[in-house]
PDB file of C-alpha atoms in Angstrom:
ATOM      1  CA  UNK F 282       3.442 -17.847   6.757  1.00  0.00           C
ATOM      2  CA  UNK F 283       3.113 -21.621   6.450  1.00  0.00           C
ATOM      3  CA  UNK F 284      -0.674 -21.573   6.476  1.00  0.00           C
ATOM      4  CA  UNK F 285      -0.800 -19.113   3.587  1.00  0.00           C
ATOM      5  CA  UNK F 286       1.836 -21.100   1.711  1.00  0.00           C
ATOM      6  CA  UNK F 287      -0.227 -24.266   2.114  1.00  0.00           C
ATOM      7  CA  UNK F 288      -3.339 -22.515   0.775  1.00  0.00           C
ATOM      8  CA  UNK F 289      -1.422 -21.242  -2.252  1.00  0.00           C
ATOM      9  CA  UNK F 290       0.041 -24.668  -2.973  1.00  0.00           C
ATOM     10  CA  UNK F 291      -3.311 -26.446  -2.729  1.00  0.00           C
ATOM     11  CA  UNK F 292      -5.038 -23.973  -5.057  1.00  0.00           C
ATOM     12  CA  UNK F 293      -2.237 -24.056  -7.616  1.00  0.00           C
ATOM     13  CA  UNK F 294      -1.736 -27.819  -7.557  1.00  0.00           C
ATOM     14  CA  UNK F 295      -5.450 -28.387  -8.176  1.00  0.00           C
ATOM     15  CA  UNK F 296      -5.456 -26.002 -11.156  1.00  0.00           C
ATOM     16  CA  UNK F 297      -2.051 -26.994 -12.558  1.00  0.00           C
ATOM     17  CA  UNK F 298      -1.733 -30.773 -12.077  1.00  0.00           C
ATOM     18  CA  UNK F 299       1.128 -31.046 -14.570  1.00  0.00           C
ATOM     19  CA  UNK F 300       3.309 -28.620 -12.603  1.00  0.00           C
ATOM     20  CA  UNK F 301       5.628 -29.524  -9.754  1.00  0.00           C
ATOM     21  CA  UNK F 302       5.902 -27.100  -6.842  1.00  0.00           C
ATOM     22  CA  UNK F 303       9.165 -26.956  -4.905  1.00  0.00           C
ATOM     23  CA  UNK F 304      10.897 -24.543  -2.554  1.00  0.00           C
ATOM     24  CA  UNK F 305      13.232 -22.156  -4.359  1.00  0.00           C
ATOM     25  CA  UNK F 306      15.987 -22.661  -1.811  1.00  0.00           C
ATOM     26  CA  UNK F 307      15.993 -26.430  -2.331  1.00  0.00           C
ATOM     27  CA  UNK F 308      18.189 -28.245  -4.894  1.00  0.00           C
ATOM     28  CA  UNK F 309      15.109 -28.829  -7.067  1.00  0.00           C
ATOM     29  CA  UNK F 310      14.177 -25.166  -6.774  1.00  0.00           C
ATOM     30  CA  UNK F 311      17.383 -24.147  -8.527  1.00  0.00           C
ATOM     31  CA  UNK F 312      15.904 -25.694 -11.676  1.00  0.00           C
ATOM     32  CA  UNK F 313      12.551 -23.886 -11.398  1.00  0.00           C
ATOM     33  CA  UNK F 314      11.018 -22.207 -14.436  1.00  0.00           C
ATOM     34  CA  UNK F 315       8.736 -19.835 -12.483  1.00  0.00           C
ATOM     35  CA  UNK F 316       9.274 -18.236  -9.075  1.00  0.00           C
ATOM     36  CA  UNK F 317       6.351 -17.282  -6.824  1.00  0.00           C
ATOM     37  CA  UNK F 318       7.781 -14.974  -4.162  1.00  0.00           C
ATOM     38  CA  UNK F 319       7.229 -12.421  -1.446  1.00  0.00           C
ATOM     39  CA  UNK F 320      10.328 -10.804   0.069  1.00  0.00           C
ATOM     40  CA  UNK F 321      12.879 -13.311  -1.288  1.00  0.00           C
ATOM     41  CA  UNK F 322      16.397 -13.121   0.210  1.00  0.00           C
ATOM     42  CA  UNK F 323      18.914 -11.220  -1.899  1.00  0.00           C
ATOM     43  CA  UNK F 324      20.571 -13.504  -4.427  1.00  0.00           C
ATOM     44  CA  UNK F 325      17.963 -16.284  -4.249  1.00  0.00           C
ATOM     45  CA  UNK F 326      16.394 -15.491  -7.618  1.00  0.00           C
ATOM     46  CA  UNK F 327      19.802 -15.143  -9.285  1.00  0.00           C
ATOM     47  CA  UNK F 328      20.658 -18.665  -8.077  1.00  0.00           C
ATOM     48  CA  UNK F 329      17.790 -20.102 -10.152  1.00  0.00           C
ATOM     49  CA  UNK F 330      19.384 -20.129 -13.603  1.00  0.00           C
ATOM     50  CA  UNK F 331      16.355 -21.410 -15.558  1.00  0.00           C
ATOM     51  CA  UNK F 332      13.792 -18.829 -14.441  1.00  0.00           C
ATOM     52  CA  UNK F 333      11.377 -17.646 -17.135  1.00  0.00           C
ATOM     53  CA  UNK F 334       9.081 -15.575 -14.907  1.00  0.00           C
ATOM     54  CA  UNK F 335       8.992 -14.083 -11.398  1.00  0.00           C
ATOM     55  CA  UNK F 336       5.535 -13.582  -9.854  1.00  0.00           C
ATOM     56  CA  UNK F 337       5.035 -11.256  -6.885  1.00  0.00           C
ATOM     57  CA  UNK F 338       2.512 -12.701  -4.429  1.00  0.00           C
ATOM     58  CA  UNK F 339       1.496  -9.198  -3.390  1.00  0.00           C
ATOM     59  CA  UNK F 340       0.447  -5.926  -4.987  1.00  0.00           C
ATOM     60  CA  UNK F 341       3.868  -4.267  -4.702  1.00  0.00           C
ATOM     61  CA  UNK F 342       7.149  -5.321  -6.295  1.00  0.00           C
ATOM     62  CA  UNK F 343       9.653  -3.276  -4.267  1.00  0.00           C
ATOM     63  CA  UNK F 344      10.401  -6.378  -2.180  1.00  0.00           C
ATOM     64  CA  UNK F 345      11.828  -7.880  -5.383  1.00  0.00           C
ATOM     65  CA  UNK F 346      13.387  -4.782  -6.936  1.00  0.00           C
ATOM     66  CA  UNK F 347      15.660  -4.133  -3.951  1.00  0.00           C
ATOM     67  CA  UNK F 348      17.629  -7.300  -4.700  1.00  0.00           C
ATOM     68  CA  UNK F 349      20.982  -6.100  -6.136  1.00  0.00           C
ATOM     69  CA  UNK F 350      21.399  -9.462  -7.902  1.00  0.00           C
ATOM     70  CA  UNK F 351      17.942  -9.499  -9.486  1.00  0.00           C
ATOM     71  CA  UNK F 352      18.181 -11.217 -12.909  1.00  0.00           C
ATOM     72  CA  UNK F 353      17.730  -8.483 -15.512  1.00  0.00           C
ATOM     73  CA  UNK F 354      16.372 -10.683 -18.283  1.00  0.00           C
ATOM     74  CA  UNK F 355      13.600 -12.383 -16.316  1.00  0.00           C
ATOM     75  CA  UNK F 356      10.181 -10.669 -16.576  1.00  0.00           C
ATOM     76  CA  UNK F 357       8.313  -9.889 -13.355  1.00  0.00           C
ATOM     77  CA  UNK F 358       4.551 -10.190 -12.976  1.00  0.00           C
ATOM     78  CA  UNK F 359       2.845  -8.035 -10.340  1.00  0.00           C
ATOM     79  CA  UNK F 360      -0.383  -9.003  -8.649  1.00  0.00           C
ATOM     80  CA  UNK F 361      -3.492  -6.949  -9.414  1.00  0.00           C
ATOM     81  CA  UNK F 362      -6.305  -8.331  -7.278  1.00  0.00           C
ATOM     82  CA  UNK F 363      -9.636  -6.434  -6.982  1.00  0.00           C
ATOM     83  CA  UNK F 364     -10.110  -7.929  -3.514  1.00  0.00           C
ATOM     84  CA  UNK F 365      -7.003  -6.071  -2.307  1.00  0.00           C
ATOM     85  CA  UNK F 366      -8.331  -2.798  -3.714  1.00  0.00           C
ATOM     86  CA  UNK F 367     -11.635  -3.451  -1.938  1.00  0.00           C
ATOM     87  CA  UNK F 368      -9.929  -4.212   1.382  1.00  0.00           C
ATOM     88  CA  UNK F 369      -7.544  -1.258   1.273  1.00  0.00           C
ATOM     89  CA  UNK F 370     -10.314   1.152   0.322  1.00  0.00           C
ATOM     90  CA  UNK F 371     -12.285  -0.026   3.343  1.00  0.00           C
ATOM     91  CA  UNK F 372      -9.282   0.595   5.596  1.00  0.00           C
ATOM     92  CA  UNK F 373      -8.736   4.100   4.224  1.00  0.00           C
ATOM     93  CA  UNK F 374     -12.392   4.998   4.657  1.00  0.00           C
ATOM     94  CA  UNK F 375     -12.448   3.531   8.173  1.00  0.00           C
ATOM     95  CA  UNK F 376      -9.412   5.452   9.456  1.00  0.00           C
ATOM     96  CA  UNK F 377     -10.384   8.681   7.697  1.00  0.00           C
ATOM     97  CA  UNK F 378     -13.935   8.685   9.068  1.00  0.00           C
ATOM     98  CA  UNK F 379     -12.691   7.660  12.506  1.00  0.00           C
ATOM     99  CA  UNK F 380     -10.513  10.766  12.539  1.00  0.00           C
ATOM    100  CA  UNK F 381     -13.109  13.130  11.084  1.00  0.00           C
ATOM    101  CA  UNK F 382     -15.859  11.916  13.430  1.00  0.00           C
ATOM    102  CA  UNK F 383     -13.597  12.145  16.524  1.00  0.00           C
ATOM    103  CA  UNK F 384     -13.456   8.420  17.185  1.00  0.00           C
ATOM    104  CA  UNK F 385     -10.343   8.585  19.419  1.00  0.00           C
ATOM    105  CA  UNK F 386     -11.793  11.408  21.532  1.00  0.00           C
ATOM    106  CA  UNK F 387     -15.151   9.681  21.991  1.00  0.00           C
ATOM    107  CA  UNK F 388     -13.441   6.433  23.004  1.00  0.00           C
ATOM    108  CA  UNK F 389     -11.519   8.341  25.663  1.00  0.00           C
ATOM    109  CA  UNK F 390     -14.759   9.934  26.874  1.00  0.00           C
ATOM    110  CA  UNK F 391     -16.415   6.514  27.031  1.00  0.00           C
ATOM    111  CA  UNK F 392     -13.582   5.181  29.200  1.00  0.00           C
ATOM    112  CA  UNK F 393     -14.207   8.108  31.594  1.00  0.00           C
ATOM    113  CA  UNK F 394     -18.013   7.684  31.331  1.00  0.00           C
ATOM    114  CA  UNK F 395     -18.411  11.157  29.842  1.00  0.00           C
ATOM    115  CA  UNK F 396     -21.490  11.588  27.671  1.00  0.00           C
ATOM    116  CA  UNK F 397     -20.673  14.832  25.913  1.00  0.00           C
ATOM    117  CA  UNK F 398     -21.053  15.758  22.198  1.00  0.00           C
ATOM    118  CA  UNK F 399     -18.211  17.467  20.355  1.00  0.00           C
ATOM    119  CA  UNK F 400     -18.491  19.911  17.434  1.00  0.00           C
ATOM    120  CA  UNK F 401     -19.070  17.937  14.243  1.00  0.00           C
ATOM    121  CA  UNK F 402     -16.613  18.412  11.375  1.00  0.00           C
ATOM    122  CA  UNK F 403     -18.245  19.340   8.076  1.00  0.00           C
ATOM    123  CA  UNK F 404     -17.116  16.661   5.639  1.00  0.00           C
ATOM    124  CA  UNK F 405     -19.413  17.264   2.662  1.00  0.00           C
ATOM    125  CA  UNK F 406     -17.134  18.615  -0.047  1.00  0.00           C
ATOM    126  CA  UNK F 407     -14.051  18.350   2.183  1.00  0.00           C
ATOM    127  CA  UNK F 408     -11.006  18.165  -0.135  1.00  0.00           C
ATOM    128  CA  UNK F 409      -8.990  14.969   0.212  1.00  0.00           C
ATOM    129  CA  UNK F 410      -6.048  13.901  -1.936  1.00  0.00           C
ATOM    130  CA  UNK F 411      -5.163  10.398  -3.084  1.00  0.00           C
ATOM    131  CA  UNK F 412      -1.558  10.047  -4.195  1.00  0.00           C
ATOM    132  CA  UNK F 413      -1.320   7.100  -6.589  1.00  0.00           C
ATOM    133  CA  UNK F 414      -4.186   6.332  -8.957  1.00  0.00           C
ATOM    134  CA  UNK F 415      -3.419   2.779  -9.996  1.00  0.00           C
ATOM    135  CA  UNK F 416      -5.536  -0.326  -9.467  1.00  0.00           C
ATOM    136  CA  UNK F 417      -5.972   0.427  -5.754  1.00  0.00           C
ATOM    137  CA  UNK F 418      -5.763   4.215  -5.599  1.00  0.00           C
ATOM    138  CA  UNK F 419      -8.406   4.689  -8.278  1.00  0.00           C
ATOM    139  CA  UNK F 420     -10.880   2.550  -6.315  1.00  0.00           C
ATOM    140  CA  UNK F 421     -10.176   4.516  -3.132  1.00  0.00           C
ATOM    141  CA  UNK F 422     -10.639   7.836  -4.946  1.00  0.00           C
ATOM    142  CA  UNK F 423     -13.941   6.773  -6.501  1.00  0.00           C
ATOM    143  CA  UNK F 424     -15.352   5.473  -3.207  1.00  0.00           C
ATOM    144  CA  UNK F 425     -14.364   8.644  -1.353  1.00  0.00           C
ATOM    145  CA  UNK F 426     -16.077  10.717  -4.050  1.00  0.00           C
ATOM    146  CA  UNK F 427     -19.214   8.611  -3.594  1.00  0.00           C
ATOM    147  CA  UNK F 428     -19.160   9.560   0.109  1.00  0.00           C
ATOM    148  CA  UNK F 429     -19.313  13.255  -0.773  1.00  0.00           C
ATOM    149  CA  UNK F 430     -15.686  14.262  -0.487  1.00  0.00           C
ATOM    150  CA  UNK F 431     -14.049  16.553  -3.026  1.00  0.00           C
ATOM    151  CA  UNK F 432     -11.382  14.174  -4.265  1.00  0.00           C
ATOM    152  CA  UNK F 433      -8.092  15.253  -5.793  1.00  0.00           C
ATOM    153  CA  UNK F 434      -5.889  12.613  -7.331  1.00  0.00           C
ATOM    154  CA  UNK F 435      -2.211  12.680  -8.190  1.00  0.00           C
ATOM    155  CA  UNK F 436      -0.240  10.262 -10.349  1.00  0.00           C
ATOM    156  CA  UNK F 437       3.106  10.338 -12.112  1.00  0.00           C
ATOM    157  CA  UNK F 438       1.288  10.420 -15.462  1.00  0.00           C
ATOM    158  CA  UNK F 439      -2.011  12.165 -16.138  1.00  0.00           C
ATOM    159  CA  UNK F 440      -5.110  10.071 -15.418  1.00  0.00           C
ATOM    160  CA  UNK F 441      -8.803  10.571 -16.084  1.00  0.00           C
ATOM    161  CA  UNK F 442     -11.371   9.300 -13.571  1.00  0.00           C
ATOM    162  CA  UNK F 443     -15.065  10.210 -13.201  1.00  0.00           C
ATOM    163  CA  UNK F 444     -15.690  12.733 -10.396  1.00  0.00           C
ATOM    164  CA  UNK F 445     -11.962  12.957  -9.550  1.00  0.00           C
ATOM    165  CA  UNK F 446      -9.859  16.071 -10.190  1.00  0.00           C
ATOM    166  CA  UNK F 447      -6.751  14.309 -11.510  1.00  0.00           C
ATOM    167  CA  UNK F 448      -3.338  15.974 -11.403  1.00  0.00           C
ATOM    168  CA  UNK F 449       0.211  15.015 -12.345  1.00  0.00           C
ATOM    169  CA  UNK F 450       3.690  16.465 -12.403  1.00  0.00           C
ATOM    170  CA  UNK F 451       5.344  18.852  -9.966  1.00  0.00           C
ATOM    171  CA  UNK F 452       2.654  21.530 -10.225  1.00  0.00           C
ATOM    172  CA  UNK F 453      -0.095  18.985  -9.594  1.00  0.00           C
ATOM    173  CA  UNK F 454       1.798  17.591  -6.617  1.00  0.00           C
ATOM    174  CA  UNK F 455       2.111  21.028  -5.052  1.00  0.00           C
ATOM    175  CA  UNK F 456      -1.565  21.804  -5.693  1.00  0.00           C
ATOM    176  CA  UNK F 457      -2.754  18.617  -3.993  1.00  0.00           C
ATOM    177  CA  UNK F 458      -0.469  19.173  -1.002  1.00  0.00           C
ATOM    178  CA  UNK F 459      -1.645  22.762  -0.560  1.00  0.00           C
ATOM    179  CA  UNK F 460      -5.368  22.118  -1.112  1.00  0.00           C
ATOM    180  CA  UNK F 461      -6.399  18.870   0.558  1.00  0.00           C
ATOM    181  CA  UNK F 462      -7.240  18.492   4.256  1.00  0.00           C
ATOM    182  CA  UNK F 463      -6.578  14.750   4.228  1.00  0.00           C
ATOM    183  CA  UNK F 464      -3.689  13.160   2.345  1.00  0.00           C
ATOM    184  CA  UNK F 465      -3.732   9.473   1.396  1.00  0.00           C
ATOM    185  CA  UNK F 466      -0.570   7.826   0.074  1.00  0.00           C
ATOM    186  CA  UNK F 467      -1.065   4.750  -2.121  1.00  0.00           C
ATOM    187  CA  UNK F 468       2.035   5.287  -4.258  1.00  0.00           C
ATOM    188  CA  UNK F 469       4.306   2.450  -5.377  1.00  0.00           C
ATOM    189  CA  UNK F 470       7.803   2.560  -3.924  1.00  0.00           C
ATOM    190  CA  UNK F 471      10.366   3.605  -6.520  1.00  0.00           C
ATOM    191  CA  UNK F 472      13.548   5.665  -6.506  1.00  0.00           C
ATOM    192  CA  UNK F 473      11.345   8.691  -7.283  1.00  0.00           C
ATOM    193  CA  UNK F 474       8.884   8.143  -4.426  1.00  0.00           C
ATOM    194  CA  UNK F 475      11.311   7.170  -1.661  1.00  0.00           C
ATOM    195  CA  UNK F 476      11.314   9.942   0.991  1.00  0.00           C
ATOM    196  CA  UNK F 477       8.840  11.951  -1.109  1.00  0.00           C
ATOM    197  CA  UNK F 478       6.810  12.811   2.010  1.00  0.00           C
ATOM    198  CA  UNK F 479       9.222  14.906   4.051  1.00  0.00           C
ATOM    199  CA  UNK F 480       9.241  18.142   6.049  1.00  0.00           C
ATOM    200  CA  UNK F 481       8.806  20.189   2.865  1.00  0.00           C
ATOM    201  CA  UNK F 482       5.731  18.177   1.827  1.00  0.00           C
ATOM    202  CA  UNK F 483       4.120  18.191   5.279  1.00  0.00           C
ATOM    203  CA  UNK F 484       4.834  21.917   5.584  1.00  0.00           C
ATOM    204  CA  UNK F 485       2.762  22.653   2.499  1.00  0.00           C
ATOM    205  CA  UNK F 486      -0.323  20.847   3.779  1.00  0.00           C
ATOM    206  CA  UNK F 487      -3.003  23.055   5.367  1.00  0.00           C
ATOM    207  CA  UNK F 488      -2.659  23.244   9.144  1.00  0.00           C
ATOM    208  CA  UNK F 489      -4.346  20.369  11.014  1.00  0.00           C
ATOM    209  CA  UNK F 490      -4.395  18.135   7.929  1.00  0.00           C
ATOM    210  CA  UNK F 491      -4.530  14.370   8.402  1.00  0.00           C
ATOM    211  CA  UNK F 492      -2.104  11.907   6.810  1.00  0.00           C
ATOM    212  CA  UNK F 493      -2.830   8.284   5.863  1.00  0.00           C
ATOM    213  CA  UNK F 494      -0.192   5.911   4.512  1.00  0.00           C
ATOM    214  CA  UNK F 495      -1.199   2.666   2.842  1.00  0.00           C
ATOM    215  CA  UNK F 496       1.681   2.805   0.364  1.00  0.00           C
ATOM    216  CA  UNK F 497       5.166   2.008   1.640  1.00  0.00           C
ATOM    217  CA  UNK F 498       6.987   3.105   4.781  1.00  0.00           C
ATOM    218  CA  UNK F 499      10.101   4.289   2.960  1.00  0.00           C
ATOM    219  CA  UNK F 500       8.092   6.984   1.188  1.00  0.00           C
ATOM    220  CA  UNK F 501       7.867   8.871   4.492  1.00  0.00           C
ATOM    221  CA  UNK F 502      10.655  10.567   6.429  1.00  0.00           C
ATOM    222  CA  UNK F 503       9.368   9.406   9.789  1.00  0.00           C
ATOM    223  CA  UNK F 504      11.169  12.026  11.885  1.00  0.00           C
ATOM    224  CA  UNK F 505       9.591  14.762   9.745  1.00  0.00           C
ATOM    225  CA  UNK F 506       6.125  13.257  10.116  1.00  0.00           C
ATOM    226  CA  UNK F 507       6.480  13.078  13.894  1.00  0.00           C
ATOM    227  CA  UNK F 508       7.673  16.692  14.030  1.00  0.00           C
ATOM    228  CA  UNK F 509       4.765  17.860  11.871  1.00  0.00           C
ATOM    229  CA  UNK F 510       2.285  16.194  14.229  1.00  0.00           C
ATOM    230  CA  UNK F 511       3.932  17.408  17.418  1.00  0.00           C
ATOM    231  CA  UNK F 512       4.068  20.989  16.084  1.00  0.00           C
ATOM    232  CA  UNK F 513       0.362  20.933  15.201  1.00  0.00           C
ATOM    233  CA  UNK F 514       0.992  21.217  11.462  1.00  0.00           C
ATOM    234  CA  UNK F 515      -0.742  17.863  11.127  1.00  0.00           C
ATOM    235  CA  UNK F 516      -3.617  16.714  13.313  1.00  0.00           C
ATOM    236  CA  UNK F 517      -2.396  13.142  13.217  1.00  0.00           C
ATOM    237  CA  UNK F 518      -1.818  10.133  11.020  1.00  0.00           C
ATOM    238  CA  UNK F 519      -2.966   6.575  10.368  1.00  0.00           C
ATOM    239  CA  UNK F 520      -0.111   4.342   9.261  1.00  0.00           C
ATOM    240  CA  UNK F 521      -0.202   0.766   7.993  1.00  0.00           C
ATOM    241  CA  UNK F 522       3.385   0.680   6.711  1.00  0.00           C
ATOM    242  CA  UNK F 523       6.740   1.649   8.216  1.00  0.00           C
ATOM    243  CA  UNK F 524      10.401   1.890   7.278  1.00  0.00           C
ATOM    244  CA  UNK F 525      11.152  -1.031   9.608  1.00  0.00           C
ATOM    245  CA  UNK F 526       8.583  -3.786  10.145  1.00  0.00           C
ATOM    246  CA  UNK F 527       7.634  -4.941  12.691  1.00  0.00           C
ATOM    247  CA  UNK F 528       7.771  -1.435  14.137  1.00  0.00           C
ATOM    248  CA  UNK F 529      10.578  -1.472  16.775  1.00  0.00           C
ATOM    249  CA  UNK F 530       9.442  -1.441  20.393  1.00  0.00           C
ATOM    250  CA  UNK F 531      11.400   1.761  21.073  1.00  0.00           C
ATOM    251  CA  UNK F 532      10.078   3.667  18.042  1.00  0.00           C
ATOM    252  CA  UNK F 533       8.811   7.168  18.851  1.00  0.00           C
ATOM    253  CA  UNK F 534       5.527   6.542  17.019  1.00  0.00           C
ATOM    254  CA  UNK F 535       4.330   4.277  19.840  1.00  0.00           C
ATOM    255  CA  UNK F 536       4.389   7.226  22.263  1.00  0.00           C
ATOM    256  CA  UNK F 537       2.434   9.608  20.023  1.00  0.00           C
ATOM    257  CA  UNK F 538      -1.316   9.122  20.645  1.00  0.00           C
ATOM    258  CA  UNK F 539      -2.223  11.037  17.481  1.00  0.00           C
ATOM    259  CA  UNK F 540      -0.660   8.307  15.345  1.00  0.00           C
ATOM    260  CA  UNK F 541      -2.826   5.245  14.721  1.00  0.00           C
ATOM    261  CA  UNK F 542      -0.530   2.248  14.182  1.00  0.00           C
ATOM    262  CA  UNK F 543      -1.696  -0.709  12.078  1.00  0.00           C
ATOM    263  CA  UNK F 544       0.517  -3.791  11.522  1.00  0.00           C
ATOM    264  CA  UNK F 545       0.517  -3.825   7.688  1.00  0.00           C
ATOM    265  CA  UNK F 546      -2.897  -5.472   7.445  1.00  0.00           C
ATOM    266  CA  UNK F 547      -4.902  -2.942   5.408  1.00  0.00           C
ATOM    267  CA  UNK F 548      -5.005  -5.278   2.409  1.00  0.00           C
ATOM    268  CA  UNK F 549      -3.559  -8.755   2.773  1.00  0.00           C
ATOM    269  CA  UNK F 550      -3.196 -11.010  -0.237  1.00  0.00           C
ATOM    270  CA  UNK F 551      -6.090 -13.470  -0.449  1.00  0.00           C
ATOM    271  CA  UNK F 552      -4.964 -16.654  -2.243  1.00  0.00           C
ATOM    272  CA  UNK F 553      -8.599 -17.531  -3.013  1.00  0.00           C
ATOM    273  CA  UNK F 554      -9.145 -14.378  -5.086  1.00  0.00           C
ATOM    274  CA  UNK F 555      -5.588 -13.860  -6.344  1.00  0.00           C
ATOM    275  CA  UNK F 556      -4.787 -17.396  -7.460  1.00  0.00           C
ATOM    276  CA  UNK F 557      -6.681 -17.035 -10.749  1.00  0.00           C
ATOM    277  CA  UNK F 558      -4.259 -14.372 -11.970  1.00  0.00           C
ATOM    278  CA  UNK F 559      -1.242 -16.410 -10.858  1.00  0.00           C
ATOM    279  CA  UNK F 560      -2.574 -19.501 -12.597  1.00  0.00           C
ATOM    280  CA  UNK F 561      -3.219 -17.515 -15.789  1.00  0.00           C
ATOM    281  CA  UNK F 562       0.325 -16.112 -15.713  1.00  0.00           C
ATOM    282  CA  UNK F 563       1.858 -19.571 -15.320  1.00  0.00           C
ATOM    283  CA  UNK F 564      -0.286 -20.965 -18.132  1.00  0.00           C
ATOM    284  CA  UNK F 565       0.702 -18.077 -20.394  1.00  0.00           C
ATOM    285  CA  UNK F 566       4.414 -18.663 -19.865  1.00  0.00           C
ATOM    286  CA  UNK F 567       4.115 -22.404 -20.363  1.00  0.00           C
ATOM    287  CA  UNK F 568       2.265 -21.725 -23.638  1.00  0.00           C
ATOM    288  CA  UNK F 569       4.976 -19.330 -24.783  1.00  0.00           C
ATOM    289  CA  UNK F 570       2.748 -16.287 -24.375  1.00  0.00           C
ATOM    290  CA  UNK F 571       3.185 -12.971 -22.583  1.00  0.00           C
ATOM    291  CA  UNK F 572       1.384 -12.853 -19.204  1.00  0.00           C
ATOM    292  CA  UNK F 573      -0.653  -9.874 -18.068  1.00  0.00           C
ATOM    293  CA  UNK F 574       0.487  -7.220 -15.540  1.00  0.00           C
ATOM    294  CA  UNK F 575       4.197  -7.383 -16.313  1.00  0.00           C
ATOM    295  CA  UNK F 576       6.409  -4.945 -14.431  1.00  0.00           C
ATOM    296  CA  UNK F 577       7.741  -1.924 -16.310  1.00  0.00           C
ATOM    297  CA  UNK F 578      11.292  -1.903 -14.976  1.00  0.00           C
ATOM    298  CA  UNK F 579      11.917   1.644 -16.150  1.00  0.00           C
ATOM    299  CA  UNK F 580       9.023   2.875 -13.984  1.00  0.00           C
ATOM    300  CA  UNK F 581       9.619   0.437 -11.143  1.00  0.00           C
ATOM    301  CA  UNK F 582       6.021  -0.817 -11.064  1.00  0.00           C
TER     302      UNK F 582
END
């Protein structure tokens, strides 16, 4: 939005007084050396012939990678901001505990003025799985372990984290699906993770499991998720991301009370905390150096 854009520009102009900041879709923007973007229109980056670096102003890069005209030779820098990991971990913990401690049911009782305790779920040692153990997923896994959960972690390549049972590969994927009672998706969106959470995946989860998605909407086959909840295979879900955003008014999720809908706000980019990395990347390129956190195009993240 314009307010966020103004904050970015002020922070960057103060730190980089020798740089000129222009809109990429302006005539001057076509001569830009560095592009700072979130969700650029297809073809926009290709129209800037002098680009030396593309910087994603968010943790993910799928909003850039889906451009069929994306310049192949221009490196892409992804944002890795500890503040986003902190915020998203708080959201995951909030929605998971709200489910486990019967928050929705107690709110309904309060509306009806019913003062009645419900059986308390035993959460100490409860197995939960975090899918995606990168800069954000690893923080979520560690904080859940500190709360007494038995945390399983899955990543495309084998990881090692204190107090986390880390898994990888097809066998590890199946084990996490079949073992955990809560499933938390923090995966990056790539060709390998699109539609990875489908009827087959939900069917392997223990009955009455809970699903949380803070990754990307296109990783989930939404019709399969809805069916799994309505059949009782899953107890419900908390979703911050969707295949189409904003979520259409006629989407079936709105009518399912066991789905908690959040408008993609679990971890918003904070220019105040993220600008340091962006500034460092720009300075590196201008000095002829390689910036940190460059995208591995083969992996897609």
